[in-house]
PDB file of C-alpha atoms in Angstrom:
ATOM      1  CA  MET K 287      62.961  61.157 118.120  1.00 41.00           C
ATOM      2  CA  MET K 288      65.447  58.761 119.888  1.00 43.00           C
ATOM      3  CA  ILE K 289      68.553  57.516 117.705  1.00 45.00           C
ATOM      4  CA  ASP K 290      69.580  53.761 117.859  1.00 44.00           C
ATOM      5  CA  CYS K 291      72.531  53.450 115.864  1.00 41.00           C
ATOM      6  CA  HIS K 292      75.209  54.090 118.037  1.00 49.00           C
ATOM      7  CA  GLN K 293      78.743  51.745 117.666  1.00 48.00           C
ATOM      8  CA  PRO K 294      79.378  49.606 120.614  1.00 50.00           C
ATOM      9  CA  ILE K 295      82.019  51.112 123.120  1.00 48.00           C
ATOM     10  CA  GLY K 296      85.598  50.218 121.686  1.00 53.00           C
ATOM     11  CA  PHE K 297      88.361  48.659 123.615  1.00 51.00           C
ATOM     12  CA  LYS K 298      90.502  51.800 123.507  1.00 55.00           C
ATOM     13  CA  GLU K 299      87.705  53.726 125.081  1.00 56.00           C
ATOM     14  CA  ARG K 300      87.448  50.927 128.027  1.00 47.00           C
ATOM     15  CA  LEU K 301      91.040  51.184 128.569  1.00 48.00           C
ATOM     16  CA  MET K 302      91.067  54.574 128.802  1.00 51.00           C
ATOM     17  CA  PHE K 303      88.238  54.646 131.270  1.00 45.00           C
ATOM     18  CA  PHE K 304      89.538  52.156 133.204  1.00 47.00           C
ATOM     19  CA  TYR K 305      93.008  53.784 133.306  1.00 48.00           C
ATOM     20  CA  ASN K 306      91.630  56.952 134.580  1.00 48.00           C
ATOM     21  CA  PHE K 307      89.572  55.313 137.152  1.00 48.00           C
ATOM     22  CA  LEU K 308      92.547  53.650 138.438  1.00 47.00           C
ATOM     23  CA  GLN K 309      94.468  57.130 138.550  1.00 52.00           C
ATOM     24  CA  ALA K 310      91.473  59.176 140.226  1.00 49.00           C
ATOM     25  CA  PRO K 311      88.573  56.942 141.147  1.00 49.00           C
ATOM     26  CA  GLY K 312      86.883  59.581 142.830  1.00 46.00           C
ATOM     27  CA  GLN K 313      86.884  61.682 140.010  1.00 44.00           C
ATOM     28  CA  VAL K 314      85.820  58.916 137.512  1.00 41.00           C
ATOM     29  CA  GLY K 315      83.246  56.897 139.515  1.00 43.00           C
ATOM     30  CA  SER K 316      83.235  53.834 137.381  1.00 46.00           C
ATOM     31  CA  ILE K 317      85.709  51.236 135.967  1.00 42.00           C
ATOM     32  CA  THR K 318      83.582  50.853 132.633  1.00 54.00           C
ATOM     33  CA  PRO K 319      81.545  53.717 130.451  1.00 59.00           C
ATOM     34  CA  SER K 320      78.159  53.793 130.725  1.00 69.00           C
ATOM     35  CA  SER K 321      75.984  51.529 128.411  1.00 84.00           C
ATOM     36  CA  HIS K 322      73.692  52.032 125.618  1.00 89.00           C
ATOM     37  CA  ALA K 323      70.714  51.561 127.625  1.00 92.00           C
ATOM     38  CA  LEU K 324      71.850  54.200 130.266  1.00 94.00           C
ATOM     39  CA  ALA K 325      72.694  56.631 127.493  1.00 94.00           C
ATOM     40  CA  LYS K 326      69.110  56.401 126.020  1.00 95.00           C
ATOM     41  CA  GLN K 327      67.258  56.673 129.250  1.00 96.00           C
ATOM     42  CA  MET K 328      69.535  59.800 130.134  1.00 97.00           C
ATOM     43  CA  MET K 329      68.399  61.220 126.879  1.00 98.00           C
ATOM     44  CA  LYS K 330      64.657  60.776 126.799  1.00 97.00           C
ATOM     45  CA  PRO K 331      63.851  63.624 129.260  1.00 98.00           C
ATOM     46  CA  VAL K 332      65.256  66.281 127.039  1.00 98.00           C
ATOM     47  CA  ASP K 333      62.800  67.871 124.523  1.00 98.00           C
ATOM     48  CA  TRP K 334      65.414  68.211 121.548  1.00 98.00           C
ATOM     49  CA  GLU K 335      63.221  70.190 119.100  1.00 97.00           C
ATOM     50  CA  ARG K 336      63.313  73.488 121.973  1.00 97.00           C
ATOM     51  CA  ALA K 337      66.598  72.871 123.446  1.00 98.00           C
ATOM     52  CA  ASN K 338      69.031  75.403 122.527  1.00 98.00           C
ATOM     53  CA  THR K 339      71.830  75.270 125.153  1.00 98.00           C
ATOM     54  CA  ILE K 340      72.434  71.677 126.428  1.00 98.00           C
ATOM     55  CA  VAL K 341      75.033  71.244 129.203  1.00 98.00           C
ATOM     56  CA  GLU K 342      76.785  68.151 130.202  1.00 98.00           C
ATOM     57  CA  LEU K 343      78.621  67.546 133.561  1.00 98.00           C
ATOM     58  CA  GLY K 344      81.263  64.753 133.339  1.00 96.00           C
ATOM     59  CA  ALA K 345      81.675  63.951 129.781  1.00 95.00           C
ATOM     60  CA  GLY K 346      84.207  61.008 130.200  1.00 91.00           C
ATOM     61  CA  THR K 347      85.114  59.126 127.121  1.00 89.00           C
ATOM     62  CA  GLY K 348      82.115  60.872 125.444  1.00 93.00           C
ATOM     63  CA  ILE K 349      79.305  58.493 125.772  1.00 92.00           C
ATOM     64  CA  PHE K 350      76.629  60.943 126.524  1.00 96.00           C
ATOM     65  CA  THR K 351      78.253  63.389 124.450  1.00 97.00           C
ATOM     66  CA  LYS K 352      77.636  61.377 121.272  1.00 96.00           C
ATOM     67  CA  TRP K 353      74.015  60.881 121.797  1.00 97.00           C
ATOM     68  CA  ILE K 354      73.776  64.805 122.723  1.00 98.00           C
ATOM     69  CA  ASP K 355      75.721  65.785 119.439  1.00 97.00           C
ATOM     70  CA  GLU K 356      72.971  63.688 117.372  1.00 97.00           C
ATOM     71  CA  LEU K 357      70.216  64.530 118.840  1.00 98.00           C
ATOM     72  CA  LYS K 358      70.359  68.192 119.492  1.00 98.00           C
ATOM     73  CA  LYS K 359      69.407  70.932 116.759  1.00 97.00           C
ATOM     74  CA  PRO K 360      71.905  72.135 114.599  1.00 97.00           C
ATOM     75  CA  ASP K 361      71.838  75.622 115.831  1.00 97.00           C
ATOM     76  CA  ALA K 362      71.886  74.348 119.695  1.00 98.00           C
ATOM     77  CA  THR K 363      74.731  74.674 121.887  1.00 98.00           C
ATOM     78  CA  LEU K 364      76.664  71.897 123.693  1.00 98.00           C
ATOM     79  CA  VAL K 365      78.619  73.243 126.626  1.00 98.00           C
ATOM     80  CA  SER K 366      80.447  70.111 128.273  1.00 98.00           C
ATOM     81  CA  PHE K 367      82.461  69.872 131.465  1.00 98.00           C
ATOM     82  CA  GLU K 368      85.104  67.174 131.747  1.00 97.00           C
ATOM     83  CA  LYS K 369      87.713  67.465 134.555  1.00 94.00           C
ATOM     84  CA  GLU K 370      90.522  65.151 133.342  1.00 93.00           C
ATOM     85  CA  ALA K 371      92.536  66.385 130.759  1.00 94.00           C
ATOM     86  CA  SER K 372      93.399  63.911 128.517  1.00 92.00           C
ATOM     87  CA  MET K 373      89.899  62.833 128.402  1.00 91.00           C
ATOM     88  CA  ARG K 374      88.458  66.561 127.689  1.00 96.00           C
ATOM     89  CA  LYS K 375      91.277  67.092 124.872  1.00 96.00           C
ATOM     90  CA  ARG K 376      90.328  64.161 123.342  1.00 95.00           C
ATOM     91  CA  LEU K 377      86.483  64.906 123.189  1.00 97.00           C
ATOM     92  CA  GLU K 378      87.613  68.802 121.957  1.00 97.00           C
ATOM     93  CA  LEU K 379      89.033  67.117 118.921  1.00 97.00           C
ATOM     94  CA  GLN K 380      86.076  64.660 118.179  1.00 96.00           C
ATOM     95  CA  PHE K 381      83.319  67.556 118.981  1.00 98.00           C
ATOM     96  CA  PRO K 382      84.805  70.707 117.479  1.00 97.00           C
ATOM     97  CA  GLY K 383      81.289  72.188 117.618  1.00 96.00           C
ATOM     98  CA  ALA K 384      80.827  71.862 121.163  1.00 98.00           C
ATOM     99  CA  LEU K 385      82.764  74.229 124.076  1.00 98.00           C
ATOM    100  CA  PHE K 386      84.440  72.354 126.741  1.00 98.00           C
ATOM    101  CA  HIS K 387      85.675  73.106 129.937  1.00 98.00           C
ATOM    102  CA  GLU K 388      87.266  71.758 133.257  1.00 97.00           C
ATOM    103  CA  ASP K 389      85.348  72.802 136.289  1.00 97.00           C
ATOM    104  CA  ALA K 390      81.674  72.485 136.838  1.00 97.00           C
ATOM    105  CA  VAL K 391      81.701  74.666 139.751  1.00 98.00           C
ATOM    106  CA  GLU K 392      82.235  77.564 137.266  1.00 98.00           C
ATOM    107  CA  LEU K 393      78.900  76.422 135.149  1.00 98.00           C
ATOM    108  CA  VAL K 394      76.962  79.533 135.650  1.00 98.00           C
ATOM    109  CA  SER K 395      80.014  81.898 134.950  1.00 98.00           C
ATOM    110  CA  VAL K 396      80.819  79.487 131.745  1.00 98.00           C
ATOM    111  CA  LEU K 397      77.293  79.871 130.170  1.00 98.00           C
ATOM    112  CA  THR K 398      77.131  83.757 131.048  1.00 98.00           C
ATOM    113  CA  GLU K 399      80.727  84.555 129.208  1.00 97.00           C
ATOM    114  CA  ALA K 400      79.660  82.702 126.147  1.00 97.00           C
ATOM    115  CA  GLY K 401      76.616  84.815 125.888  1.00 97.00           C
ATOM    116  CA  LEU K 402      74.251  81.470 126.273  1.00 97.00           C
ATOM    117  CA  GLY K 403      72.266  82.520 129.097  1.00 94.00           C
ATOM    118  CA  LYS K 404      70.377  79.682 131.052  1.00 98.00           C
ATOM    119  CA  ALA K 405      70.607  76.185 129.993  1.00 98.00           C
ATOM    120  CA  ASP K 406      67.393  73.971 128.241  1.00 98.00           C
ATOM    121  CA  ALA K 407      68.850  70.983 129.814  1.00 98.00           C
ATOM    122  CA  ILE K 408      71.804  69.532 131.843  1.00 99.00           C
ATOM    123  CA  ILE K 409      72.763  66.024 131.462  1.00 98.00           C
ATOM    124  CA  SER K 410      75.043  64.574 134.351  1.00 98.00           C
ATOM    125  CA  GLY K 411      77.470  61.960 134.557  1.00 95.00           C
ATOM    126  CA  LEU K 412      79.408  63.044 137.829  1.00 95.00           C
ATOM    127  CA  PRO K 413      79.940  60.525 140.407  1.00 93.00           C
ATOM    128  CA  PHE K 414      78.275  62.668 143.340  1.00 95.00           C
ATOM    129  CA  ALA K 415      78.608  59.890 145.793  1.00 90.00           C
ATOM    130  CA  ASN K 416      82.065  60.051 145.720  1.00 91.00           C
ATOM    131  CA  PHE K 417      82.238  63.807 146.346  1.00 94.00           C
ATOM    132  CA  PRO K 418      82.345  65.827 149.494  1.00 96.00           C
ATOM    133  CA  GLN K 419      79.311  67.265 150.756  1.00 97.00           C
ATOM    134  CA  LEU K 420      80.508  70.759 150.297  1.00 97.00           C
ATOM    135  CA  LEU K 421      81.517  70.158 146.872  1.00 97.00           C
ATOM    136  CA  ARG K 422      78.179  68.504 146.035  1.00 97.00           C
ATOM    137  CA  ASP K 423      76.262  71.625 147.335  1.00 98.00           C
ATOM    138  CA  GLN K 424      78.296  73.805 145.183  1.00 98.00           C
ATOM    139  CA  ILE K 425      77.981  71.895 142.098  1.00 98.00           C
ATOM    140  CA  MET K 426      74.042  71.584 142.814  1.00 98.00           C
ATOM    141  CA  GLU K 427      73.695  75.473 143.474  1.00 98.00           C
ATOM    142  CA  GLN K 428      75.351  75.769 140.097  1.00 98.00           C
ATOM    143  CA  ILE K 429      73.054  73.404 138.101  1.00 98.00           C
ATOM    144  CA  TYR K 430      69.869  74.973 139.714  1.00 98.00           C
ATOM    145  CA  ALA K 431      71.142  78.560 138.943  1.00 98.00           C
ATOM    146  CA  ALA K 432      72.009  77.732 135.044  1.00 98.00           C
ATOM    147  CA  LEU K 433      68.563  75.783 134.445  1.00 98.00           C
ATOM    148  CA  LYS K 434      65.975  78.062 132.779  1.00 98.00           C
ATOM    149  CA  PRO K 435      62.454  77.771 134.480  1.00 97.00           C
ATOM    150  CA  GLY K 436      60.959  74.474 133.051  1.00 97.00           C
ATOM    151  CA  GLY K 437      64.585  72.983 132.526  1.00 98.00           C
ATOM    152  CA  VAL K 438      65.227  69.718 133.238  1.00 98.00           C
ATOM    153  CA  PHE K 439      68.476  68.188 134.830  1.00 98.00           C
ATOM    154  CA  VAL K 440      69.240  64.283 134.247  1.00 98.00           C
ATOM    155  CA  ALA K 441      71.712  62.791 136.012  1.00 98.00           C
ATOM    156  CA  PHE K 442      72.574  59.013 136.990  1.00 96.00           C
ATOM    157  CA  GLN K 443      74.002  57.512 140.263  1.00 95.00           C
ATOM    158  CA  TYR K 444      74.820  54.218 141.189  1.00 92.00           C
ATOM    159  CA  SER K 445      72.655  54.420 144.152  1.00 93.00           C
ATOM    160  CA  LEU K 446      69.641  56.599 145.706  1.00 95.00           C
ATOM    161  CA  GLN K 447      71.857  58.597 147.961  1.00 93.00           C
ATOM    162  CA  MET K 448      71.235  61.854 146.187  1.00 95.00           C
ATOM    163  CA  LYS K 449      67.469  61.669 145.969  1.00 97.00           C
ATOM    164  CA  LYS K 450      67.034  63.579 149.449  1.00 96.00           C
ATOM    165  CA  GLN K 451      69.108  66.481 148.501  1.00 97.00           C
ATOM    166  CA  LEU K 452      67.657  66.577 144.868  1.00 98.00           C
ATOM    167  CA  GLN K 453      64.540  66.487 146.431  1.00 97.00           C
ATOM    168  CA  THR K 454      65.487  69.535 148.531  1.00 97.00           C
ATOM    169  CA  VAL K 455      66.629  71.536 145.474  1.00 97.00           C
ATOM    170  CA  PHE K 456      63.975  70.516 143.112  1.00 98.00           C
ATOM    171  CA  THR K 457      60.248  70.127 143.846  1.00 94.00           C
ATOM    172  CA  ASP K 458      59.745  67.628 140.769  1.00 97.00           C
ATOM    173  CA  VAL K 459      62.105  64.563 141.278  1.00 98.00           C
ATOM    174  CA  SER K 460      61.614  61.359 139.596  1.00 98.00           C
ATOM    175  CA  VAL K 461      64.076  58.226 139.653  1.00 98.00           C
ATOM    176  CA  LYS K 462      64.181  55.056 137.170  1.00 97.00           C
ATOM    177  CA  MET K 463      66.494  52.315 137.354  1.00 96.00           C
ATOM    178  CA  VAL K 464      68.438  50.879 134.396  1.00 94.00           C
ATOM    179  CA  PRO K 465      69.361  47.412 135.131  1.00 92.00           C
ATOM    180  CA  PHE K 466      71.207  46.834 131.981  1.00 89.00           C
ATOM    181  CA  ASN K 467      74.291  48.474 133.131  1.00 84.00           C
ATOM    182  CA  LEU K 468      77.280  47.678 134.863  1.00 82.00           C
ATOM    183  CA  PRO K 469      76.537  48.327 137.582  1.00 86.00           C
ATOM    184  CA  PRO K 470      72.793  48.832 137.413  1.00 91.00           C
ATOM    185  CA  ALA K 471      71.905  52.496 137.352  1.00 93.00           C
ATOM    186  CA  PHE K 472      69.425  55.377 138.439  1.00 96.00           C
ATOM    187  CA  VAL K 473      68.373  57.624 136.722  1.00 97.00           C
ATOM    188  CA  TYR K 474      67.176  60.855 138.220  1.00 98.00           C
ATOM    189  CA  VAL K 475      65.071  63.332 136.149  1.00 98.00           C
ATOM    190  CA  CYS K 476      64.355  66.796 137.900  1.00 98.00           C
ATOM    191  CA  ARG K 477      62.668  69.625 136.375  1.00 98.00           C
ATOM    192  CA  LYS K 478      62.920  73.460 137.607  1.00 98.00           C
ATOM    193  CA  GLU K 479      59.602  74.938 138.397  1.00 96.00           C
ATOM    194  CA  LEU K 480      58.109  77.564 136.099  1.00 93.00           C
ATOM    195  CA  GLY K 481      58.094  81.181 137.322  1.00 74.00           C
TER     196      GLY K 481
END
């Protein structure tokens, strides 16, 4: 099932995103929210019928959060991470059924404390290229440890810089370019091996 009925990104969301980019470009990573085409490509690899726990990293203004909220089963849990406080608070009001947290480095402990175990899918909008290598390593360790065997990690980036690191963590990595995004983006799909 693939939804295609989302409202275009509003001026207020674009303005908020741009303002947050100016305040912390290293954390936000882009001057504009992700496109409809990118969001659609990010959702494709997830088996929505079977996913019970979905994690979102770098929720921003909630572009992916909206898609996840509509695609997930009613009894599935969304755990979303957003570092920027005003964006996170806005999302908490908009998606009261989701669990919101600040720091992706605490991913495993957050899932454990919530009694959720491991994630079926992790969807990331984090700008890894802007992070120091140590932070990238810490987040990647958390992602791998938090995923169930057979689980999927889906991330987008604006370059192929992360490909090598992802291939050292996951044995199954594929990349697809999404030209209809500003700027064009690469979607990485990484699957954790079974067993």
